[in-house]
Amino acid sequence: EEALDRAVSVLMEVATSEETARGAPPLAPATASSSPFCPAPDSCDALEDLILAREPDALILGSKLGEAELLLTTLDDSLSSFLTEMTTVSGDVVRLEAETREASRLATVVADTLDRLQGVVGTLTIDDGVRSQITQGSVASASYDRALTDVSRAITRLATQRSQDGGGRGIRALDNFEQELESLVATAVARSTEYISDLFSDAARSADRRLAAQQTLSGRGKLYQFLFKHAPRAAQEALDVSVALGAKAHGAELSSYLQELLRLAKPPSLSKADTLASPETANRLRSALTAARFALSSGVSPMTSGVSESGSMKGRTSLFTLGGRDAVVEKCFAPPVTREELRAAEARAAAAAAAAASSSSSSAASPDGAGPQTSRQAVPLIPYEEVFRSWLLAFVRAVAGEAMFATDFFLCGDLSEDNMCGTMFGDIMASWHASLAKRLAATYDGLQLLVLMCLARSLRDDARRRMIAALDEFFDQVVEAVRTRFLDVVRLNVDALVRAAQHPRMTLGSTKVEKTSPHFVTRRYGEFVAAALQLDAKFLSETDVRADLLKALPPLRKAFASLLARLSQSLPDPRSRTIFYLNNTGLILSLLRMRAVADGASAEERAWQSLHSAHASIFAEDMARRHLGELVTYAREVKPFLSGSTEPPEGGAPPAAVTDVK
């Protein structure tokens, strides 16, 4: 209604102005009683006349307004399309700017990376010794550096194009550059592969030369990170070349080192006849039975007569002792035996063989063969424990060096250590397992097997500290092989003790000192258990090997106690049986304490101490009952002298002089 009022007012003003211009009287204004919808009659007539007069103009105006409305509608549609197109263009512009910035960043990163790589390559030098061994290394290195120069020039061209061209052409130029860069990098990697092959070709015969070649390449890890990113296939070829040549180098090196060690290794000290009490040594058991009579008749302590003066038996008895072999475990990570030391040992062996050959005539004349035996003992041999330690330590260091080189130089996170270790060291690991199995099959020395288990566990822990997980399976196989053989040897000793029997020609009345040890079996058992507990106290705490040892000792103790019980039944009276038990159990306890095994520190010592104490009580009771009468007579005869009386006892002989009594 307000808009209509304003429209009527405007129309009336227009009509009034036009009539006034024509000389007609103005329209009378609406009275107060009239409304905008019901004007005065005169005004309505004038307005009607005015509308009729202006109708053609109104029609023309309406037509023009319709055209204007159509134009506005078309303009609105065009504007909407324009806005949509502008939005799309704006997104393209934003994307174009982002691509331009990314292209600029990539170009900067590539340029900076190449600058650093060229700086690293510029600082690399090849030692004269390595250069003389590798004839093609310098040529391949020069072609390799030329390839890097080509990459640098391509990056320079890219920077020039980006400074001269627009954004679109710059992006297209970057795409072309990436293709060109990939081609150039592939060429560079191919040439670097040739370089590695040439560098390691002469080194394939020696692990030492390979180490020198690795030191030559020690600064190129960043380079291969770049190459693996842009040309992974060609860079993988370089890695394959390194692994293949490493297998050849280490295979030859470690195999020859193992053969040299085994050639100078001591043969197995014990045979199946050297268990604690094998049937072949049953005749020695009679010495254990005659030990009690010998000790009583001669006054010689069984402890001091435990080892015969016979050289052969003394040496055989000592095989059940550690004999300083625990020192090999203590120096487990000391440098392995070098080839120079092996050559020196071979030279000494050759000299000893020459000396034996020169004295062959005199030794042949000797009835007991003492000459050849002396020359043979002079040949220097390496304990197998040292062979085991030296080779495994050299093997672990070789694998660790290759793993570190592959990780640092190639920087390939997807490199599988299992695959690398299996490819590069698979043959030599199989050769070692075969050699170890052959040695273990001929070994009956339980203490040596315990020492080998300690060494294998220490070296396995060292490999784990070096984070070489690929060696876990290898060392698990080594430990399991030695562990299985150790348990077999313990079972053989238990069976030998169970089957041991008294010699049929045993003479209890003889006091002759035999060439064999009076306590041959007992000393063997005591030395073995004492040495095993000594290893346990030093090296086997909180280990799986200790569980095997503690599981193996009780059956051995029960079998030996049963053997003592069977042998004691052959003695004529209880007193002799008691002395027999005291001699043997006392020898075992003295060996345990002499080998620095703490008192009461083991179940073995507590068990033998309990048996020894029981028989000691029986022996003391028997001695007291046997000599109580003599003690009473002695007290009666001595009492007068103690009280100061010089009268002889009633019915007795005159007292002796005081000095004689004293």
XYZ file of C-alpha atoms in Angstrom:
662
model
C 0.000 0.000 0.000
C 2.807 2.423 0.733
C 4.398 1.681 -2.633
C 1.052 2.269 -4.405
C 0.613 5.588 -2.591
C 4.042 6.689 -3.718
C 3.294 5.602 -7.310
C 0.008 7.569 -7.412
C 1.757 10.614 -5.993
C 4.446 10.413 -8.633
C 1.921 10.018 -11.444
C -0.093 12.979 -10.200
C 3.009 15.107 -10.005
C 3.907 14.118 -13.568
C 0.395 14.849 -14.801
C 0.294 18.146 -12.986
C 3.585 19.233 -14.413
C 2.515 18.321 -17.961
C -0.907 20.022 -17.711
C 0.698 23.060 -16.275
C 3.018 23.120 -19.188
C 0.056 22.911 -21.552
C -1.989 25.598 -19.700
C -4.594 23.232 -18.201
C -5.648 23.697 -14.625
C -3.878 21.496 -12.122
C -5.468 18.454 -10.593
C -7.165 19.079 -7.333
C -5.444 17.353 -4.515
C -7.210 14.611 -2.666
C -9.255 15.727 0.239
C -8.808 14.467 3.665
C -11.871 12.365 3.348
C -10.679 10.680 0.190
C -8.323 7.692 0.233
C -5.599 6.768 -2.260
C -7.921 4.126 -3.615
C -10.957 6.404 -3.889
C -9.844 9.841 -5.113
C -12.211 12.728 -5.788
C -14.361 12.478 -8.922
C -12.698 15.378 -10.656
C -9.279 13.960 -9.991
C -10.355 10.594 -11.294
C -11.615 12.052 -14.543
C -8.441 13.999 -15.042
C -6.374 10.936 -14.209
C -8.368 8.812 -16.657
C -7.871 11.322 -19.390
C -4.189 11.427 -18.597
C -3.876 7.630 -18.682
C -5.699 7.424 -21.988
C -3.464 10.112 -23.417
C -0.308 8.356 -22.149
C -1.331 4.776 -23.025
C 0.847 4.482 -26.162
C 3.851 5.651 -24.219
C 3.071 3.149 -21.474
C 2.889 0.309 -23.950
C 6.221 1.289 -25.430
C 7.718 1.526 -21.912
C 6.344 -1.911 -20.995
C 7.852 -3.421 -24.104
C 11.210 -1.908 -23.292
C 10.976 -3.082 -19.696
C 10.319 -6.643 -20.934
C 13.346 -6.472 -23.172
C 15.382 -5.129 -20.283
C 14.192 -7.988 -18.065
C 15.171 -10.522 -20.732
C 18.582 -8.895 -21.049
C 19.042 -9.003 -17.281
C 18.157 -12.710 -17.209
C 20.661 -13.429 -19.979
C 23.262 -11.352 -18.175
C 22.624 -13.275 -14.957
C 23.167 -16.613 -16.724
C 26.325 -15.325 -18.378
C 27.595 -14.042 -15.045
C 26.975 -17.437 -13.399
C 28.877 -19.188 -16.191
C 31.657 -16.662 -15.852
C 31.895 -17.198 -12.116
C 32.056 -20.981 -12.605
C 34.770 -20.608 -15.202
C 36.678 -18.211 -12.980
C 36.545 -20.747 -10.119
C 38.003 -23.424 -12.381
C 40.663 -21.058 -13.629
C 41.504 -20.088 -10.047
C 42.032 -23.773 -9.135
C 44.240 -24.238 -12.172
C 46.236 -21.210 -11.170
C 46.680 -22.480 -7.609
C 47.704 -25.929 -8.877
C 50.044 -24.356 -11.380
C 51.672 -22.299 -8.659
C 52.033 -25.401 -6.443
C 53.584 -27.410 -9.275
C 55.915 -24.558 -10.032
C 57.019 -24.368 -6.399
C 57.452 -28.181 -6.213
C 59.460 -28.182 -9.426
C 61.666 -25.450 -8.054
C 62.124 -27.349 -4.787
C 62.981 -30.607 -6.563
C 65.483 -28.862 -8.766
C 67.083 -27.287 -5.692
C 67.207 -30.625 -3.817
C 68.696 -32.427 -6.809
C 71.277 -29.702 -7.297
C 72.224 -29.686 -3.597
C 72.395 -33.500 -3.487
C 74.601 -33.632 -6.533
C 76.863 -30.944 -5.110
C 77.296 -32.998 -1.942
C 77.866 -36.177 -3.919
C 80.473 -34.522 -6.085
C 82.134 -33.235 -2.920
C 82.221 -36.776 -1.497
C 83.528 -38.243 -4.736
C 86.158 -35.533 -4.918
C 87.523 -36.506 -1.502
C 87.786 -40.224 -2.291
C 91.190 -41.705 -2.933
C 92.275 -45.238 -3.673
C 95.295 -46.552 -1.832
C 98.325 -47.281 -3.965
C 98.270 -50.915 -2.932
C 94.646 -51.335 -3.959
C 95.194 -49.333 -7.154
C 98.069 -51.598 -8.152
C 95.926 -54.673 -7.549
C 92.943 -53.358 -9.537
C 93.939 -52.456 -13.088
C 90.602 -51.138 -14.357
C 89.465 -49.313 -11.241
C 90.746 -45.853 -12.190
C 89.268 -46.016 -15.711
C 85.859 -47.031 -14.402
C 86.041 -44.325 -11.746
C 86.818 -41.681 -14.397
C 83.845 -42.728 -16.544
C 81.718 -42.741 -13.437
C 82.747 -39.183 -12.597
C 81.949 -38.138 -16.180
C 78.440 -39.495 -15.747
C 78.009 -37.386 -12.624
C 79.259 -34.356 -14.578
C 76.570 -34.999 -17.211
C 73.935 -35.000 -14.487
C 75.280 -31.711 -13.142
C 75.103 -30.111 -16.606
C 71.523 -31.291 -17.052
C 70.549 -29.649 -13.779
C 72.255 -26.442 -14.906
C 70.220 -26.499 -18.149
C 67.057 -26.955 -16.123
C 67.841 -23.920 -13.978
C 68.525 -21.832 -17.126
C 65.245 -22.902 -18.743
C 63.273 -22.125 -15.625
C 64.730 -18.637 -15.456
C 63.892 -17.913 -19.125
C 60.579 -19.749 -19.700
C 57.164 -19.393 -18.138
C 55.711 -21.680 -15.536
C 54.036 -24.099 -17.978
C 57.127 -24.527 -20.122
C 59.199 -24.853 -16.981
C 57.061 -27.762 -15.753
C 57.229 -29.478 -19.137
C 60.968 -28.930 -19.145
C 61.136 -30.537 -15.681
C 59.272 -33.600 -16.973
C 61.739 -33.905 -19.827
C 64.578 -33.404 -17.397
C 63.354 -36.203 -15.112
C 63.404 -38.598 -18.047
C 66.835 -37.398 -19.048
C 68.020 -37.542 -15.435
C 66.792 -41.124 -15.043
C 68.674 -42.122 -18.162
C 71.825 -40.380 -16.993
C 71.583 -41.866 -13.497
C 71.048 -45.339 -14.954
C 74.198 -44.842 -16.995
C 76.028 -43.676 -13.891
C 74.863 -46.718 -11.903
C 75.829 -49.073 -14.706
C 79.290 -47.570 -14.783
C 79.487 -47.705 -11.002
C 78.520 -51.380 -11.167
C 81.436 -51.950 -13.513
C 83.606 -50.003 -11.109
C 82.583 -52.183 -8.161
C 83.111 -55.318 -10.204
C 86.576 -54.163 -11.246
C 87.356 -53.018 -7.725
C 86.445 -56.370 -6.187
C 87.550 -58.658 -9.008
C 91.116 -58.980 -7.767
C 89.924 -58.793 -4.166
C 87.761 -61.877 -4.707
C 90.707 -64.070 -3.770
C 91.316 -62.401 -0.426
C 89.036 -61.087 2.311
C 91.803 -58.689 3.389
C 91.855 -57.066 -0.061
C 88.078 -56.919 -0.016
C 88.262 -55.033 3.269
C 90.656 -52.550 1.657
C 88.227 -52.146 -1.242
C 85.381 -51.525 1.195
C 87.438 -48.837 2.910
C 88.008 -47.267 -0.515
C 84.227 -47.054 -1.008
C 83.419 -46.064 2.571
C 82.311 -42.530 1.672
C 79.844 -43.363 -1.093
C 76.816 -44.357 0.927
C 74.971 -41.100 0.080
C 75.625 -41.763 -3.577
C 73.919 -45.142 -3.542
C 70.983 -43.771 -1.580
C 70.478 -41.368 -4.495
C 70.960 -44.132 -7.053
C 68.571 -46.559 -5.376
C 65.923 -43.830 -5.434
C 66.238 -42.973 -9.122
C 67.482 -46.223 -10.675
C 66.721 -49.092 -8.266
C 67.192 -51.885 -10.792
C 70.661 -50.810 -11.842
C 71.643 -50.089 -8.248
C 70.418 -53.540 -7.211
C 72.786 -54.971 -9.799
C 75.635 -53.193 -8.041
C 74.538 -54.735 -4.743
C 74.305 -58.188 -6.316
C 77.817 -57.797 -7.700
C 79.121 -56.921 -4.238
C 77.352 -59.886 -2.595
C 78.537 -62.357 -5.246
C 82.136 -61.201 -5.043
C 81.931 -61.188 -1.250
C 80.813 -64.821 -1.296
C 83.811 -65.705 -3.444
C 86.268 -63.753 -1.301
C 85.065 -64.902 2.121
C 84.430 -68.446 0.941
C 88.044 -68.846 -0.133
C 89.421 -66.975 2.883
C 87.434 -68.710 5.623
C 87.753 -72.148 4.031
C 91.532 -71.953 3.790
C 91.720 -70.536 7.332
C 89.624 -73.423 8.663
C 91.779 -75.998 6.878
C 94.962 -74.484 8.308
C 93.481 -74.524 11.810
C 92.308 -78.125 11.524
C 95.652 -79.245 10.128
C 97.351 -78.092 13.341
C 94.516 -79.003 15.728
C 95.079 -81.604 18.399
C 93.296 -84.888 17.675
C 90.528 -86.000 20.059
C 92.168 -86.784 23.403
C 89.720 -89.478 24.450
C 88.164 -92.473 22.782
C 85.228 -94.669 23.670
C 87.604 -96.682 25.873
C 88.246 -93.577 27.976
C 84.877 -93.135 29.621
C 84.839 -93.088 33.419
C 84.770 -96.898 33.720
C 84.592 -98.634 30.356
C 84.854 -102.444 30.037
C 88.298 -101.996 28.503
C 89.543 -100.438 31.751
C 87.766 -102.757 34.191
C 91.076 -104.284 35.336
C 92.029 -100.919 36.839
C 89.179 -101.169 39.352
C 91.136 -103.682 41.473
C 93.488 -100.848 42.413
C 90.568 -98.994 43.959
C 89.761 -102.057 46.079
C 93.351 -102.644 47.240
C 93.767 -98.972 48.117
C 92.315 -99.447 51.602
C 94.699 -102.311 52.531
C 97.625 -100.461 50.999
C 96.871 -97.325 52.995
C 96.619 -99.198 56.307
C 99.732 -101.285 55.837
C 102.094 -98.622 54.572
C 100.706 -95.514 56.214
C 100.549 -93.712 52.878
C 97.523 -91.451 52.498
C 95.257 -92.382 49.580
C 95.162 -88.690 48.693
C 98.884 -88.582 47.972
C 98.912 -91.923 46.186
C 96.024 -91.037 43.967
C 98.222 -90.359 40.936
C 100.811 -92.843 39.850
C 104.285 -91.835 38.844
C 103.669 -93.550 35.522
C 103.777 -90.874 32.861
C 101.218 -92.448 30.549
C 98.581 -92.919 33.214
C 99.200 -89.511 34.687
C 98.571 -87.931 31.320
C 95.430 -89.960 30.750
C 94.034 -89.058 34.156
C 94.611 -85.353 33.539
C 92.366 -85.514 30.472
C 89.377 -85.351 32.820
C 90.534 -82.013 34.227
C 90.179 -78.532 32.789
C 93.921 -78.057 32.525
C 93.557 -74.326 31.897
C 91.012 -74.772 29.123
C 88.670 -72.325 30.857
C 91.151 -69.585 29.882
C 89.954 -69.980 26.285
C 86.475 -68.906 27.390
C 87.866 -65.988 29.389
C 89.690 -64.646 26.327
C 86.812 -65.478 23.997
C 86.932 -62.091 22.243
C 90.704 -61.830 21.992
C 92.060 -61.631 18.416
C 91.921 -65.021 16.678
C 95.017 -66.995 15.814
C 96.654 -65.258 12.866
C 97.986 -66.894 9.746
C 101.485 -65.837 10.763
C 101.130 -67.786 14.001
C 99.850 -70.779 12.058
C 102.800 -70.612 9.678
C 105.187 -70.398 12.631
C 103.520 -73.442 14.202
C 103.809 -75.316 10.913
C 107.492 -74.416 10.726
C 108.047 -75.768 14.232
C 106.139 -78.927 13.323
C 108.287 -79.378 10.217
C 111.434 -78.911 12.293
C 110.203 -81.460 14.818
C 109.396 -83.911 12.018
C 112.877 -83.421 10.567
C 114.401 -84.056 13.974
C 112.307 -87.205 14.324
C 113.419 -88.404 10.897
C 117.072 -87.780 11.708
C 116.799 -89.813 14.904
C 114.775 -92.621 13.311
C 117.661 -95.071 13.496
C 118.161 -94.595 17.227
C 114.443 -94.617 17.925
C 113.993 -97.819 15.925
C 116.595 -99.472 18.140
C 114.664 -98.443 21.246
C 112.447 -101.365 22.377
C 109.727 -99.201 23.949
C 109.665 -96.581 21.181
C 110.508 -93.714 23.531
C 112.391 -91.812 20.835
C 109.520 -91.390 18.380
C 107.096 -90.668 21.196
C 109.276 -87.810 22.435
C 109.608 -86.306 18.963
C 105.904 -86.653 18.380
C 105.071 -84.889 21.612
C 107.332 -82.022 20.574
C 105.133 -81.208 17.548
C 103.235 -78.001 18.423
C 99.481 -78.466 18.151
C 96.590 -76.076 18.712
C 93.830 -77.117 21.143
C 90.531 -77.637 19.371
C 88.902 -75.144 21.727
C 91.202 -72.471 20.256
C 90.393 -73.638 16.709
C 86.679 -73.400 17.527
C 87.008 -69.920 19.042
C 89.312 -68.451 16.395
C 87.316 -69.574 13.385
C 83.913 -68.601 14.756
C 85.234 -65.207 15.830
C 86.700 -64.598 12.368
C 83.405 -65.715 10.820
C 81.308 -63.379 12.999
C 83.564 -60.440 12.198
C 83.372 -61.182 8.466
C 79.563 -61.314 8.539
C 79.390 -58.169 10.684
C 81.694 -56.298 8.310
C 79.637 -57.263 5.270
C 76.361 -56.348 6.974
C 77.700 -52.950 8.033
C 79.162 -52.309 4.581
C 75.925 -53.204 2.796
C 73.869 -51.087 5.186
C 76.175 -48.048 5.262
C 77.289 -48.048 1.635
C 74.136 -49.083 -0.175
C 71.747 -47.701 2.468
C 69.074 -50.081 1.247
C 66.605 -50.570 4.063
C 64.959 -53.506 2.294
C 68.194 -55.522 2.237
C 67.504 -58.854 3.930
C 70.373 -59.948 6.168
C 69.119 -63.518 5.981
C 69.356 -63.478 2.195
C 72.741 -61.747 2.245
C 74.149 -64.127 4.865
C 72.712 -67.171 3.111
C 73.999 -66.090 -0.310
C 77.417 -64.888 0.764
C 78.214 -67.360 3.559
C 75.897 -70.314 2.892
C 78.592 -72.630 1.527
C 81.121 -71.857 4.240
C 78.482 -72.363 6.966
C 77.629 -75.773 5.501
C 81.342 -76.639 5.409
C 81.725 -75.631 9.069
C 78.740 -77.711 10.177
C 80.151 -80.750 8.358
C 83.581 -80.264 9.952
C 82.051 -79.786 13.409
C 79.878 -82.896 13.076
C 82.914 -84.980 12.108
C 84.897 -83.703 15.093
C 82.049 -84.173 17.571
C 81.492 -87.756 16.450
C 85.075 -88.569 17.531
C 84.959 -86.570 20.799
C 84.371 -88.246 24.167
C 85.725 -85.389 26.285
C 82.719 -84.001 28.163
C 84.642 -81.026 29.539
C 85.770 -80.011 26.068
C 82.153 -80.091 24.938
C 81.163 -77.879 27.876
C 83.886 -75.382 26.939
C 82.672 -75.388 23.324
C 79.110 -74.669 24.476
C 80.345 -71.733 26.569
C 82.269 -70.347 23.581
C 79.341 -70.762 21.193
C 76.955 -68.993 23.571
C 79.341 -66.083 24.121
C 79.876 -65.618 20.376
C 76.132 -65.872 19.718
C 75.472 -63.128 22.272
C 78.157 -61.005 20.602
C 76.450 -61.451 17.221
C 73.155 -60.382 18.775
C 74.792 -57.278 20.242
C 76.012 -56.468 16.736
C 72.354 -56.809 15.636
C 73.110 -59.573 13.141
C 69.914 -61.564 13.472
C 70.879 -63.761 10.521
C 73.447 -65.581 12.710
C 70.933 -66.668 15.352
C 69.950 -69.805 13.448
C 73.592 -70.646 12.692
C 74.689 -70.448 16.332
C 71.562 -72.252 17.506
C 72.565 -75.162 15.269
C 76.130 -75.089 16.612
C 74.996 -75.031 20.260
C 72.451 -77.788 19.655
C 75.030 -80.026 17.963
C 77.521 -79.643 20.849
C 74.762 -79.989 23.464
C 73.474 -83.211 21.921
C 76.975 -84.683 21.865
C 77.590 -83.647 25.493
C 74.447 -85.427 26.682
C 75.441 -88.504 24.652
C 78.893 -88.557 26.261
C 77.366 -88.247 29.745
C 75.054 -91.179 28.978
C 78.059 -93.199 27.785
C 79.819 -92.526 31.106
C 76.712 -93.491 33.071
C 76.445 -96.751 31.107
C 80.154 -97.426 31.689
C 79.721 -97.023 35.453
C 76.668 -99.274 35.445
C 78.478 -102.032 33.496
C 81.795 -101.782 35.383
C 82.676 -104.937 37.315
C 85.374 -106.237 39.646
C 88.404 -107.825 38.003
C 88.320 -111.625 38.494
C 92.002 -111.888 39.479
C 91.806 -109.190 42.153
C 94.052 -110.002 45.167
C 93.041 -108.185 48.326
C 96.158 -109.094 50.260
C 98.628 -107.571 47.848
C 100.363 -104.362 48.932
C 102.263 -103.898 45.698
C 101.969 -100.427 44.156
C 100.425 -100.861 40.734
C 101.303 -98.684 37.732
C 97.692 -97.613 37.539
C 96.166 -95.115 39.943
C 94.775 -96.577 43.181
C 91.642 -94.486 42.710
C 91.578 -94.431 38.942
C 87.805 -94.283 38.424
C 87.194 -92.156 41.506
C 89.756 -89.575 40.495
C 88.332 -89.426 36.979
C 84.854 -88.881 38.332
C 85.951 -86.305 40.902
C 88.043 -84.347 38.408
C 85.212 -84.325 35.881
C 82.557 -83.129 38.334
C 84.876 -80.532 39.906
C 85.819 -79.108 36.513
C 82.178 -79.046 35.391
C 81.143 -77.174 38.542
C 84.072 -74.804 38.070
C 82.823 -73.963 34.561
C 79.326 -73.596 35.948
C 80.451 -71.098 38.582
C 82.419 -69.021 36.054
C 80.421 -69.016 32.845
C 77.115 -70.867 33.060
C 75.063 -68.766 35.460
C 71.595 -67.994 34.076
C 72.145 -69.929 30.851
C 70.411 -72.813 29.135
C 73.700 -74.759 29.200
C 73.603 -74.805 33.003
C 70.241 -76.562 32.952
C 71.716 -79.330 30.795
C 74.699 -79.687 33.131
C 72.624 -79.820 36.317
C 70.378 -82.366 34.637
C 73.310 -84.584 33.621
C 75.252 -84.720 36.921
C 72.739 -86.480 39.262
C 72.467 -89.680 37.131
C 76.261 -89.769 36.991
C 76.505 -89.440 40.780
C 73.932 -92.179 41.386
C 75.697 -94.532 38.969
C 79.057 -93.964 40.669
C 77.591 -94.391 44.169
C 76.054 -97.660 42.991
C 79.458 -98.748 41.654
C 81.091 -98.022 45.026
C 78.402 -100.047 46.757
C 78.947 -103.032 44.442
C 82.734 -102.920 44.799
C 82.599 -102.601 48.577
C 80.745 -105.904 48.827
C 83.933 -107.671 47.719
C 85.806 -106.545 50.833
C 85.993 -109.091 53.705
C 84.737 -107.097 56.698
C 82.658 -103.974 57.477
C 85.708 -102.051 58.669
C 87.440 -102.451 55.293
C 84.258 -101.403 53.506
C 84.023 -98.285 55.673
C 87.637 -97.358 54.949
C 86.995 -97.967 51.241
C 84.058 -95.543 51.313
C 86.040 -92.956 53.281
C 88.962 -93.097 50.862
C 86.810 -92.646 47.771
C 84.357 -90.064 49.092
C 87.212 -88.153 50.718
C 89.049 -88.063 47.404
C 85.968 -86.682 45.648
C 85.447 -83.980 48.289
C 89.114 -82.999 48.244
C 88.987 -82.600 44.451
C 85.855 -80.457 44.651
C 87.482 -78.160 47.218
C 90.880 -78.155 45.540
C 89.288 -76.938 42.281
C 87.971 -73.857 44.087
C 84.368 -75.064 44.244
C 82.936 -73.378 47.358
C 81.916 -75.582 50.274
C 78.283 -76.602 49.996
C 77.903 -74.693 46.761
C 76.464 -77.593 44.814
C 74.133 -80.514 45.270
C 76.990 -82.816 44.276
C 79.206 -81.748 47.151
C 76.348 -81.908 49.659
C 75.460 -85.431 48.557
C 79.038 -86.723 48.822
C 79.597 -84.892 52.122
C 76.528 -86.573 53.570
C 77.794 -90.025 52.508
C 81.294 -89.282 53.791
C 80.030 -88.054 57.177
C 77.890 -91.151 57.637
C 80.829 -93.511 57.064
C 83.140 -91.312 59.169
C 80.766 -91.726 62.116
C 80.745 -95.485 61.607
C 84.551 -95.543 61.454
C 84.925 -93.410 64.624
C 82.505 -95.605 66.544
C 84.365 -98.739 65.469
C 87.751 -97.274 66.415
C 86.484 -96.176 69.834
C 84.985 -99.584 70.544
C 88.117 -101.368 69.302
C 90.662 -99.383 71.389
C 88.643 -98.469 74.490
C 90.339 -101.170 76.638
C 93.811 -100.027 75.623
C 92.841 -96.464 76.527
C 91.717 -97.519 80.058
C 94.979 -99.451 80.686
C 97.011 -96.511 79.477
C 95.150 -94.127 81.781
C 95.798 -96.363 84.811
C 99.508 -96.584 84.080
C 99.931 -92.862 83.466
C 97.788 -91.646 86.389
C 100.548 -92.034 89.056
C 102.913 -89.899 87.094
C 100.238 -87.257 86.625
C 99.481 -87.224 90.400
C 103.193 -87.102 91.384
C 103.338 -90.581 93.042
C 106.434 -92.727 92.482
C 104.903 -95.961 93.856
C 104.390 -98.557 91.170
C 100.833 -99.684 90.576
C 99.716 -102.804 92.415
C 100.993 -105.884 90.629
C 102.592 -103.773 87.976
C 106.090 -103.109 86.813
C 108.106 -100.266 88.309
C 107.356 -96.954 86.709
C 109.612 -95.696 84.006
C 111.618 -92.567 84.362
C 109.773 -89.300 83.957
C 111.955 -88.377 81.000
C 111.009 -91.644 79.281
C 107.315 -90.920 79.821
C 107.719 -87.433 78.451
